[in-house]
């Protein structure tokens, strides 16, 4: 690690304050180019502690930048991982206050809910499917705290991979007998289809993103507990939204999920 613990805490506070006050900041590496991966995840951990100290509950994890469309959009080449707390959750059909966010975007995702603990290293698609209770459609609302969504991978890891809000649908699907690679999705903005895709866009199979998450956590001495919600990553590019927009995600076999921006 290259940053001191007081610098890590100060950077976590800065990102946390930006999220709470809906204002942006420059990316961390502009000021701290020596930040390494351990520093970046330590800042994310400090942000997580700040959420928990305020009474939030850890409900799961997210994988980000798992599709080629997202990697291309952001100019990067590897997935990143973050955490989810209950205060990020918006009910299906509910409202998201745009003024509480900086420059929100929506992503169509397949979410996993686990029924058994998942451990890495060595976690693979088979272990993930065996530990999956069900999959369900989800809209992730991302909101980078960095000006103009401009960042490098370490800065985005520190910023909890732009996690801000999420909406989970109401029609779970068991994974037995289905092929998540060929599950189709359509995302609509204001009634017009804006994104189309299939599960295979996420690392070839959405469960591969969950396996990579378990292996990442395993390397850090953590696991994915049973009952976790995991967003496996945007199937398409993220779509910018603002107050007045309505977004609906339709996932084959999993019904529809929607959110209004007010
Ligand atoms: O969930 C995601 O794919 C977001 C990862 C972070 C990069 C971004 O803000 O787009
Ligand atoms: Mg995402």
PDB file of C-alpha atoms and ligand atoms in Angstrom:
ATOM      1  CA  UNK A   1       0.000   0.000   0.000  1.00  0.00           C
ATOM      2  CA  UNK A   2       1.249   3.472  -0.817  1.00  0.00           C
ATOM      3  CA  UNK A   3      -1.169   5.730   1.054  1.00  0.00           C
ATOM      4  CA  UNK A   4      -1.317   6.306   4.805  1.00  0.00           C
ATOM      5  CA  UNK A   5      -4.386   5.293   6.783  1.00  0.00           C
ATOM      6  CA  UNK A   6      -5.289   8.915   7.422  1.00  0.00           C
ATOM      7  CA  UNK A   7      -5.155   9.658   3.665  1.00  0.00           C
ATOM      8  CA  UNK A   8      -7.328   6.594   2.949  1.00  0.00           C
ATOM      9  CA  UNK A   9      -9.900   7.759   5.514  1.00  0.00           C
ATOM     10  CA  UNK A  10      -9.855  11.328   4.180  1.00  0.00           C
ATOM     11  CA  UNK A  11     -10.403  10.108   0.598  1.00  0.00           C
ATOM     12  CA  UNK A  12     -13.271   7.842   1.718  1.00  0.00           C
ATOM     13  CA  UNK A  13     -14.825  10.790   3.520  1.00  0.00           C
ATOM     14  CA  UNK A  14     -14.475  12.957   0.402  1.00  0.00           C
ATOM     15  CA  UNK A  15     -16.206  10.396  -1.828  1.00  0.00           C
ATOM     16  CA  UNK A  16     -18.871   9.722   0.800  1.00  0.00           C
ATOM     17  CA  UNK A  17     -19.564  13.455   1.206  1.00  0.00           C
ATOM     18  CA  UNK A  18     -19.786  13.868  -2.586  1.00  0.00           C
ATOM     19  CA  UNK A  19     -22.338  11.027  -2.760  1.00  0.00           C
ATOM     20  CA  UNK A  20     -24.399  12.462   0.109  1.00  0.00           C
ATOM     21  CA  UNK A  21     -24.307  16.009  -1.269  1.00  0.00           C
ATOM     22  CA  UNK A  22     -24.639  15.054  -4.971  1.00  0.00           C
ATOM     23  CA  UNK A  23     -21.505  16.894  -6.062  1.00  0.00           C
ATOM     24  CA  UNK A  24     -18.573  15.665  -8.095  1.00  0.00           C
ATOM     25  CA  UNK A  25     -14.817  15.624  -7.540  1.00  0.00           C
ATOM     26  CA  UNK A  26     -11.692  14.967  -9.571  1.00  0.00           C
ATOM     27  CA  UNK A  27     -10.486  11.387  -9.768  1.00  0.00           C
ATOM     28  CA  UNK A  28      -8.219  10.320  -6.910  1.00  0.00           C
ATOM     29  CA  UNK A  29      -5.237   9.446  -9.072  1.00  0.00           C
ATOM     30  CA  UNK A  30      -5.001  13.084 -10.251  1.00  0.00           C
ATOM     31  CA  UNK A  31      -3.861  13.915  -6.743  1.00  0.00           C
ATOM     32  CA  UNK A  32      -2.515  10.527  -5.624  1.00  0.00           C
ATOM     33  CA  UNK A  33      -1.034   8.822  -8.733  1.00  0.00           C
ATOM     34  CA  UNK A  34       0.750   6.321  -6.494  1.00  0.00           C
ATOM     35  CA  UNK A  35      -2.551   4.821  -5.227  1.00  0.00           C
ATOM     36  CA  UNK A  36      -2.351   1.025  -5.697  1.00  0.00           C
ATOM     37  CA  UNK A  37      -5.092  -1.633  -5.830  1.00  0.00           C
ATOM     38  CA  UNK A  38      -4.917  -2.322  -2.082  1.00  0.00           C
ATOM     39  CA  UNK A  39      -5.293   1.400  -1.379  1.00  0.00           C
ATOM     40  CA  UNK A  40      -8.270   1.581  -3.756  1.00  0.00           C
ATOM     41  CA  UNK A  41     -10.092  -1.317  -2.075  1.00  0.00           C
ATOM     42  CA  UNK A  42      -9.132   0.063   1.374  1.00  0.00           C
ATOM     43  CA  UNK A  43     -10.865   3.355   0.472  1.00  0.00           C
ATOM     44  CA  UNK A  44     -13.915   1.358  -0.673  1.00  0.00           C
ATOM     45  CA  UNK A  45     -13.837  -0.577   2.637  1.00  0.00           C
ATOM     46  CA  UNK A  46     -13.693   2.691   4.575  1.00  0.00           C
ATOM     47  CA  UNK A  47     -16.749   3.947   2.641  1.00  0.00           C
ATOM     48  CA  UNK A  48     -18.540   0.696   3.501  1.00  0.00           C
ATOM     49  CA  UNK A  49     -17.726   1.199   7.202  1.00  0.00           C
ATOM     50  CA  UNK A  50     -19.135   4.703   7.015  1.00  0.00           C
ATOM     51  CA  UNK A  51     -22.423   3.360   5.581  1.00  0.00           C
ATOM     52  CA  UNK A  52     -22.650   0.655   8.260  1.00  0.00           C
ATOM     53  CA  UNK A  53     -21.856   3.152  11.042  1.00  0.00           C
ATOM     54  CA  UNK A  54     -24.838   5.204   9.861  1.00  0.00           C
ATOM     55  CA  UNK A  55     -27.041   2.105  10.281  1.00  0.00           C
ATOM     56  CA  UNK A  56     -27.103   0.735   6.724  1.00  0.00           C
ATOM     57  CA  UNK A  57     -27.061  -3.043   6.264  1.00  0.00           C
ATOM     58  CA  UNK A  58     -24.770  -4.836   3.812  1.00  0.00           C
ATOM     59  CA  UNK A  59     -27.101  -6.727   1.444  1.00  0.00           C
ATOM     60  CA  UNK A  60     -24.718  -7.881  -1.243  1.00  0.00           C
ATOM     61  CA  UNK A  61     -22.175  -7.080  -3.891  1.00  0.00           C
ATOM     62  CA  UNK A  62     -21.855  -5.923  -7.477  1.00  0.00           C
ATOM     63  CA  UNK A  63     -19.594  -6.681 -10.363  1.00  0.00           C
ATOM     64  CA  UNK A  64     -19.012  -3.826 -12.777  1.00  0.00           C
ATOM     65  CA  UNK A  65     -17.509  -3.450 -16.224  1.00  0.00           C
ATOM     66  CA  UNK A  66     -18.279  -7.096 -16.975  1.00  0.00           C
ATOM     67  CA  UNK A  67     -19.490  -6.651 -20.549  1.00  0.00           C
ATOM     68  CA  UNK A  68     -17.463  -5.626 -23.586  1.00  0.00           C
ATOM     69  CA  UNK A  69     -20.022  -2.846 -24.209  1.00  0.00           C
ATOM     70  CA  UNK A  70     -19.336  -1.367 -20.749  1.00  0.00           C
ATOM     71  CA  UNK A  71     -15.579  -1.886 -21.013  1.00  0.00           C
ATOM     72  CA  UNK A  72     -15.601  -0.118 -24.386  1.00  0.00           C
ATOM     73  CA  UNK A  73     -17.808   2.687 -23.038  1.00  0.00           C
ATOM     74  CA  UNK A  74     -15.433   3.350 -20.149  1.00  0.00           C
ATOM     75  CA  UNK A  75     -12.158   2.519 -21.961  1.00  0.00           C
ATOM     76  CA  UNK A  76     -11.047  -0.235 -19.555  1.00  0.00           C
ATOM     77  CA  UNK A  77     -10.427  -3.980 -19.796  1.00  0.00           C
ATOM     78  CA  UNK A  78     -11.136  -5.712 -16.468  1.00  0.00           C
ATOM     79  CA  UNK A  79     -14.136  -6.085 -14.135  1.00  0.00           C
ATOM     80  CA  UNK A  80     -14.293  -4.321 -10.791  1.00  0.00           C
ATOM     81  CA  UNK A  81     -16.247  -5.151  -7.624  1.00  0.00           C
ATOM     82  CA  UNK A  82     -18.215  -3.185  -5.062  1.00  0.00           C
ATOM     83  CA  UNK A  83     -20.718  -3.597  -2.242  1.00  0.00           C
ATOM     84  CA  UNK A  84     -24.463  -2.955  -1.919  1.00  0.00           C
ATOM     85  CA  UNK A  85     -26.272  -1.667   1.167  1.00  0.00           C
ATOM     86  CA  UNK A  86     -30.003  -1.579   1.817  1.00  0.00           C
ATOM     87  CA  UNK A  87     -30.148   2.205   1.562  1.00  0.00           C
ATOM     88  CA  UNK A  88     -29.298   1.940  -2.178  1.00  0.00           C
ATOM     89  CA  UNK A  89     -32.525   0.009  -2.804  1.00  0.00           C
ATOM     90  CA  UNK A  90     -35.571   1.501  -4.551  1.00  0.00           C
ATOM     91  CA  UNK A  91     -38.777  -0.540  -4.807  1.00  0.00           C
ATOM     92  CA  UNK A  92     -39.878  -1.836  -8.188  1.00  0.00           C
ATOM     93  CA  UNK A  93     -41.986   0.895  -9.827  1.00  0.00           C
ATOM     94  CA  UNK A  94     -40.707   3.421  -7.314  1.00  0.00           C
ATOM     95  CA  UNK A  95     -39.236   6.883  -7.691  1.00  0.00           C
ATOM     96  CA  UNK A  96     -35.602   7.936  -7.681  1.00  0.00           C
ATOM     97  CA  UNK A  97     -34.958  11.575  -6.820  1.00  0.00           C
ATOM     98  CA  UNK A  98     -32.613  12.792  -9.543  1.00  0.00           C
ATOM     99  CA  UNK A  99     -31.452  15.747  -7.466  1.00  0.00           C
ATOM    100  CA  UNK A 100     -29.912  13.335  -4.923  1.00  0.00           C
ATOM    101  CA  UNK A 101     -27.557  12.094  -7.667  1.00  0.00           C
ATOM    102  CA  UNK A 102     -24.853  13.794  -9.749  1.00  0.00           C
ATOM    103  CA  UNK A 103     -25.236  12.372 -13.284  1.00  0.00           C
ATOM    104  CA  UNK A 104     -27.107   9.065 -13.016  1.00  0.00           C
ATOM    105  CA  UNK A 105     -27.094   6.313 -15.628  1.00  0.00           C
ATOM    106  CA  UNK A 106     -29.063   3.057 -15.727  1.00  0.00           C
ATOM    107  CA  UNK A 107     -27.838  -0.418 -16.561  1.00  0.00           C
ATOM    108  CA  UNK A 108     -29.831  -3.603 -17.304  1.00  0.00           C
ATOM    109  CA  UNK A 109     -28.599  -6.449 -15.121  1.00  0.00           C
ATOM    110  CA  UNK A 110     -29.291 -10.018 -14.074  1.00  0.00           C
ATOM    111  CA  UNK A 111     -29.135 -10.223 -10.279  1.00  0.00           C
ATOM    112  CA  UNK A 112     -28.374 -13.392  -8.309  1.00  0.00           C
ATOM    113  CA  UNK A 113     -29.666 -14.235  -4.835  1.00  0.00           C
ATOM    114  CA  UNK A 114     -27.617 -16.904  -3.102  1.00  0.00           C
ATOM    115  CA  UNK A 115     -28.772 -19.733  -0.823  1.00  0.00           C
ATOM    116  CA  UNK A 116     -25.308 -20.973   0.203  1.00  0.00           C
ATOM    117  CA  UNK A 117     -21.984 -19.332   0.975  1.00  0.00           C
ATOM    118  CA  UNK A 118     -19.647 -18.886  -1.974  1.00  0.00           C
ATOM    119  CA  UNK A 119     -15.912 -19.044  -1.388  1.00  0.00           C
ATOM    120  CA  UNK A 120     -12.892 -18.374  -3.565  1.00  0.00           C
ATOM    121  CA  UNK A 121     -10.348 -19.159  -4.831  1.00  0.00           C
ATOM    122  CA  UNK A 122     -11.526 -21.839  -7.213  1.00  0.00           C
ATOM    123  CA  UNK A 123     -15.101 -20.638  -7.505  1.00  0.00           C
ATOM    124  CA  UNK A 124     -16.533 -21.348 -10.985  1.00  0.00           C
ATOM    125  CA  UNK A 125     -19.809 -21.088 -12.865  1.00  0.00           C
ATOM    126  CA  UNK A 126     -20.929 -24.505 -11.526  1.00  0.00           C
ATOM    127  CA  UNK A 127     -20.368 -23.483  -7.894  1.00  0.00           C
ATOM    128  CA  UNK A 128     -22.279 -20.255  -8.474  1.00  0.00           C
ATOM    129  CA  UNK A 129     -25.271 -21.999 -10.067  1.00  0.00           C
ATOM    130  CA  UNK A 130     -25.328 -24.599  -7.246  1.00  0.00           C
ATOM    131  CA  UNK A 131     -25.384 -21.801  -4.648  1.00  0.00           C
ATOM    132  CA  UNK A 132     -27.982 -19.669  -6.463  1.00  0.00           C
ATOM    133  CA  UNK A 133     -31.465 -19.514  -4.994  1.00  0.00           C
ATOM    134  CA  UNK A 134     -32.833 -17.551  -7.955  1.00  0.00           C
ATOM    135  CA  UNK A 135     -32.001 -14.905 -10.517  1.00  0.00           C
ATOM    136  CA  UNK A 136     -34.062 -11.779 -11.018  1.00  0.00           C
ATOM    137  CA  UNK A 137     -34.020  -8.722 -13.274  1.00  0.00           C
ATOM    138  CA  UNK A 138     -32.470  -5.584 -11.853  1.00  0.00           C
ATOM    139  CA  UNK A 139     -31.826  -1.992 -12.899  1.00  0.00           C
ATOM    140  CA  UNK A 140     -28.607  -0.596 -11.479  1.00  0.00           C
ATOM    141  CA  UNK A 141     -28.452   3.190 -11.179  1.00  0.00           C
ATOM    142  CA  UNK A 142     -24.805   4.178 -11.245  1.00  0.00           C
ATOM    143  CA  UNK A 143     -23.501   7.642 -10.391  1.00  0.00           C
ATOM    144  CA  UNK A 144     -19.762   8.135 -10.510  1.00  0.00           C
ATOM    145  CA  UNK A 145     -18.611  10.725  -8.026  1.00  0.00           C
ATOM    146  CA  UNK A 146     -15.974  11.737 -10.571  1.00  0.00           C
ATOM    147  CA  UNK A 147     -16.400  14.717 -12.855  1.00  0.00           C
ATOM    148  CA  UNK A 148     -17.917  13.737 -16.234  1.00  0.00           C
ATOM    149  CA  UNK A 149     -17.658  10.005 -15.358  1.00  0.00           C
ATOM    150  CA  UNK A 150     -13.914  10.276 -16.139  1.00  0.00           C
ATOM    151  CA  UNK A 151     -11.780   7.873 -14.137  1.00  0.00           C
ATOM    152  CA  UNK A 152      -9.249   5.052 -14.178  1.00  0.00           C
ATOM    153  CA  UNK A 153      -9.924   1.617 -12.705  1.00  0.00           C
ATOM    154  CA  UNK A 154      -8.304   2.246  -9.311  1.00  0.00           C
ATOM    155  CA  UNK A 155     -10.217   5.493  -8.822  1.00  0.00           C
ATOM    156  CA  UNK A 156     -13.508   3.778  -9.692  1.00  0.00           C
ATOM    157  CA  UNK A 157     -12.814   0.918  -7.264  1.00  0.00           C
ATOM    158  CA  UNK A 158     -12.226   3.470  -4.501  1.00  0.00           C
ATOM    159  CA  UNK A 159     -15.590   5.031  -5.444  1.00  0.00           C
ATOM    160  CA  UNK A 160     -17.387   1.700  -4.851  1.00  0.00           C
ATOM    161  CA  UNK A 161     -17.606   1.182  -8.616  1.00  0.00           C
ATOM    162  CA  UNK A 162     -20.085   4.066  -9.015  1.00  0.00           C
ATOM    163  CA  UNK A 163     -22.770   2.193  -7.009  1.00  0.00           C
ATOM    164  CA  UNK A 164     -25.665   4.482  -6.102  1.00  0.00           C
ATOM    165  CA  UNK A 165     -29.112   2.820  -6.279  1.00  0.00           C
ATOM    166  CA  UNK A 166     -30.677  -0.398  -7.555  1.00  0.00           C
ATOM    167  CA  UNK A 167     -34.151  -1.706  -8.317  1.00  0.00           C
ATOM    168  CA  UNK A 168     -34.934  -5.419  -8.242  1.00  0.00           C
ATOM    169  CA  UNK A 169     -37.898  -6.950 -10.053  1.00  0.00           C
ATOM    170  CA  UNK A 170     -40.625  -9.127  -8.608  1.00  0.00           C
ATOM    171  CA  UNK A 171     -40.408 -12.285 -10.713  1.00  0.00           C
ATOM    172  CA  UNK A 172     -37.569 -14.569  -9.627  1.00  0.00           C
ATOM    173  CA  UNK A 173     -36.475 -17.458 -11.813  1.00  0.00           C
ATOM    174  CA  UNK A 174     -34.785 -20.674 -10.698  1.00  0.00           C
ATOM    175  CA  UNK A 175     -31.596 -21.404 -12.616  1.00  0.00           C
ATOM    176  CA  UNK A 176     -32.248 -25.137 -13.093  1.00  0.00           C
ATOM    177  CA  UNK A 177     -32.898 -25.888 -16.712  1.00  0.00           C
ATOM    178  CA  UNK A 178     -32.336 -22.393 -18.057  1.00  0.00           C
ATOM    179  CA  UNK A 179     -29.401 -21.064 -20.024  1.00  0.00           C
ATOM    180  CA  UNK A 180     -28.526 -17.633 -18.643  1.00  0.00           C
ATOM    181  CA  UNK A 181     -26.406 -16.937 -21.718  1.00  0.00           C
ATOM    182  CA  UNK A 182     -29.440 -16.773 -23.985  1.00  0.00           C
ATOM    183  CA  UNK A 183     -31.783 -14.859 -21.663  1.00  0.00           C
ATOM    184  CA  UNK A 184     -32.778 -11.734 -23.602  1.00  0.00           C
ATOM    185  CA  UNK A 185     -33.280  -8.253 -22.205  1.00  0.00           C
ATOM    186  CA  UNK A 186     -34.893  -5.063 -23.462  1.00  0.00           C
ATOM    187  CA  UNK A 187     -34.540  -1.782 -21.589  1.00  0.00           C
ATOM    188  CA  UNK A 188     -36.949   1.038 -22.399  1.00  0.00           C
ATOM    189  CA  UNK A 189     -36.578   4.724 -21.620  1.00  0.00           C
ATOM    190  CA  UNK A 190     -39.826   6.692 -21.788  1.00  0.00           C
ATOM    191  CA  UNK A 191     -41.504   3.831 -23.629  1.00  0.00           C
ATOM    192  CA  UNK A 192     -38.840   3.539 -26.337  1.00  0.00           C
ATOM    193  CA  UNK A 193     -36.507   0.521 -26.430  1.00  0.00           C
ATOM    194  CA  UNK A 194     -32.951   1.841 -25.939  1.00  0.00           C
ATOM    195  CA  UNK A 195     -30.897  -1.266 -25.082  1.00  0.00           C
ATOM    196  CA  UNK A 196     -31.066  -4.897 -26.159  1.00  0.00           C
ATOM    197  CA  UNK A 197     -28.874  -7.790 -25.163  1.00  0.00           C
ATOM    198  CA  UNK A 198     -28.474 -11.288 -23.802  1.00  0.00           C
ATOM    199  CA  UNK A 199     -26.853 -12.726 -20.687  1.00  0.00           C
ATOM    200  CA  UNK A 200     -23.768 -13.896 -22.577  1.00  0.00           C
ATOM    201  CA  UNK A 201     -22.705 -10.242 -22.912  1.00  0.00           C
ATOM    202  CA  UNK A 202     -21.556 -10.526 -19.284  1.00  0.00           C
ATOM    203  CA  UNK A 203     -18.215 -12.374 -19.437  1.00  0.00           C
ATOM    204  CA  UNK A 204     -19.792 -15.095 -21.597  1.00  0.00           C
ATOM    205  CA  UNK A 205     -22.116 -16.127 -18.725  1.00  0.00           C
ATOM    206  CA  UNK A 206     -23.447 -13.898 -15.904  1.00  0.00           C
ATOM    207  CA  UNK A 207     -22.496 -16.554 -13.309  1.00  0.00           C
ATOM    208  CA  UNK A 208     -18.853 -16.068 -14.375  1.00  0.00           C
ATOM    209  CA  UNK A 209     -19.029 -12.523 -12.968  1.00  0.00           C
ATOM    210  CA  UNK A 210     -20.273 -13.886  -9.629  1.00  0.00           C
ATOM    211  CA  UNK A 211     -17.478 -16.507  -9.635  1.00  0.00           C
ATOM    212  CA  UNK A 212     -14.902 -13.767 -10.271  1.00  0.00           C
ATOM    213  CA  UNK A 213     -16.417 -11.763  -7.405  1.00  0.00           C
ATOM    214  CA  UNK A 214     -16.135 -14.773  -5.044  1.00  0.00           C
ATOM    215  CA  UNK A 215     -12.509 -15.301  -6.110  1.00  0.00           C
ATOM    216  CA  UNK A 216     -11.753 -11.614  -5.633  1.00  0.00           C
ATOM    217  CA  UNK A 217     -13.291 -11.657  -2.132  1.00  0.00           C
ATOM    218  CA  UNK A 218     -11.546 -14.947  -1.322  1.00  0.00           C
ATOM    219  CA  UNK A 219      -8.176 -13.343  -2.069  1.00  0.00           C
ATOM    220  CA  UNK A 220      -9.083 -10.714   0.533  1.00  0.00           C
ATOM    221  CA  UNK A 221     -10.239 -13.256   3.175  1.00  0.00           C
ATOM    222  CA  UNK A 222     -13.948 -12.631   2.550  1.00  0.00           C
ATOM    223  CA  UNK A 223     -16.759 -14.729   1.090  1.00  0.00           C
ATOM    224  CA  UNK A 224     -20.248 -14.168  -0.310  1.00  0.00           C
ATOM    225  CA  UNK A 225     -22.701 -15.148   2.444  1.00  0.00           C
ATOM    226  CA  UNK A 226     -25.938 -17.048   1.755  1.00  0.00           C
ATOM    227  CA  UNK A 227     -28.790 -14.636   1.122  1.00  0.00           C
ATOM    228  CA  UNK A 228     -26.640 -12.116  -0.731  1.00  0.00           C
ATOM    229  CA  UNK A 229     -27.901 -10.104  -3.667  1.00  0.00           C
ATOM    230  CA  UNK A 230     -25.346  -9.805  -6.455  1.00  0.00           C
ATOM    231  CA  UNK A 231     -25.625  -7.534  -9.487  1.00  0.00           C
ATOM    232  CA  UNK A 232     -23.622  -9.336 -12.146  1.00  0.00           C
ATOM    233  CA  UNK A 233     -22.952  -6.277 -14.312  1.00  0.00           C
ATOM    234  CA  UNK A 234     -24.531  -4.214 -17.057  1.00  0.00           C
ATOM    235  CA  UNK A 235     -25.437  -6.259 -20.132  1.00  0.00           C
ATOM    236  CA  UNK A 236     -25.275  -3.159 -22.334  1.00  0.00           C
ATOM    237  CA  UNK A 237     -23.794   0.314 -22.131  1.00  0.00           C
ATOM    238  CA  UNK A 238     -25.173   2.529 -19.369  1.00  0.00           C
ATOM    239  CA  UNK A 239     -27.873   5.023 -20.419  1.00  0.00           C
ATOM    240  CA  UNK A 240     -27.986   8.556 -18.969  1.00  0.00           C
ATOM    241  CA  UNK A 241     -31.229   9.577 -17.229  1.00  0.00           C
ATOM    242  CA  UNK A 242     -32.689  12.730 -15.688  1.00  0.00           C
ATOM    243  CA  UNK A 243     -35.788  13.865 -13.824  1.00  0.00           C
ATOM    244  CA  UNK A 244     -38.902  13.021 -15.835  1.00  0.00           C
ATOM    245  CA  UNK A 245     -37.509   9.803 -17.310  1.00  0.00           C
ATOM    246  CA  UNK A 246     -39.197   6.421 -16.858  1.00  0.00           C
ATOM    247  CA  UNK A 247     -37.110   3.280 -17.272  1.00  0.00           C
ATOM    248  CA  UNK A 248     -38.449  -0.269 -17.692  1.00  0.00           C
ATOM    249  CA  UNK A 249     -36.348  -3.398 -17.947  1.00  0.00           C
ATOM    250  CA  UNK A 250     -37.866  -6.571 -19.423  1.00  0.00           C
ATOM    251  CA  UNK A 251     -35.924  -9.765 -18.839  1.00  0.00           C
ATOM    252  CA  UNK A 252     -36.994 -12.972 -20.540  1.00  0.00           C
ATOM    253  CA  UNK A 253     -38.746 -15.200 -17.996  1.00  0.00           C
ATOM    254  CA  UNK A 254     -38.349 -12.610 -15.227  1.00  0.00           C
ATOM    255  CA  UNK A 255     -41.045 -10.063 -16.075  1.00  0.00           C
ATOM    256  CA  UNK A 256     -40.432  -6.345 -15.970  1.00  0.00           C
ATOM    257  CA  UNK A 257     -38.888  -3.904 -13.504  1.00  0.00           C
ATOM    258  CA  UNK A 258     -39.254  -0.141 -13.574  1.00  0.00           C
ATOM    259  CA  UNK A 259     -38.173   3.084 -11.956  1.00  0.00           C
ATOM    260  CA  UNK A 260     -39.229   6.719 -12.381  1.00  0.00           C
ATOM    261  CA  UNK A 261     -36.818   9.640 -12.051  1.00  0.00           C
ATOM    262  CA  UNK A 262     -38.424  12.626 -10.382  1.00  0.00           C
TER     263      UNK A 262
HETATM  264  O1  LIG B   1     -21.760  -1.255 -12.604  1.00  0.00           O
HETATM  265  C1  LIG B   1     -20.913  -0.876 -13.406  1.00  0.00           C
HETATM  266  O2  LIG B   1     -20.629  -1.491 -14.447  1.00  0.00           O
HETATM  267  C2  LIG B   1     -20.192   0.411 -13.115  1.00  0.00           C
HETATM  268  C3  LIG B   1     -18.771   0.167 -12.903  1.00  0.00           C
HETATM  269  C4  LIG B   1     -18.041   1.454 -12.730  1.00  0.00           C
HETATM  270  C5  LIG B   1     -17.819   2.178 -13.992  1.00  0.00           C
HETATM  271  C6  LIG B   1     -18.930   3.115 -14.348  1.00  0.00           C
HETATM  272  O3  LIG B   1     -19.224   4.029 -13.567  1.00  0.00           O
HETATM  273  O4  LIG B   1     -19.492   2.958 -15.418  1.00  0.00           O
HETATM  274 MG1  LIG B   2     -23.618  -2.261 -12.969  1.00  0.00          MG
END
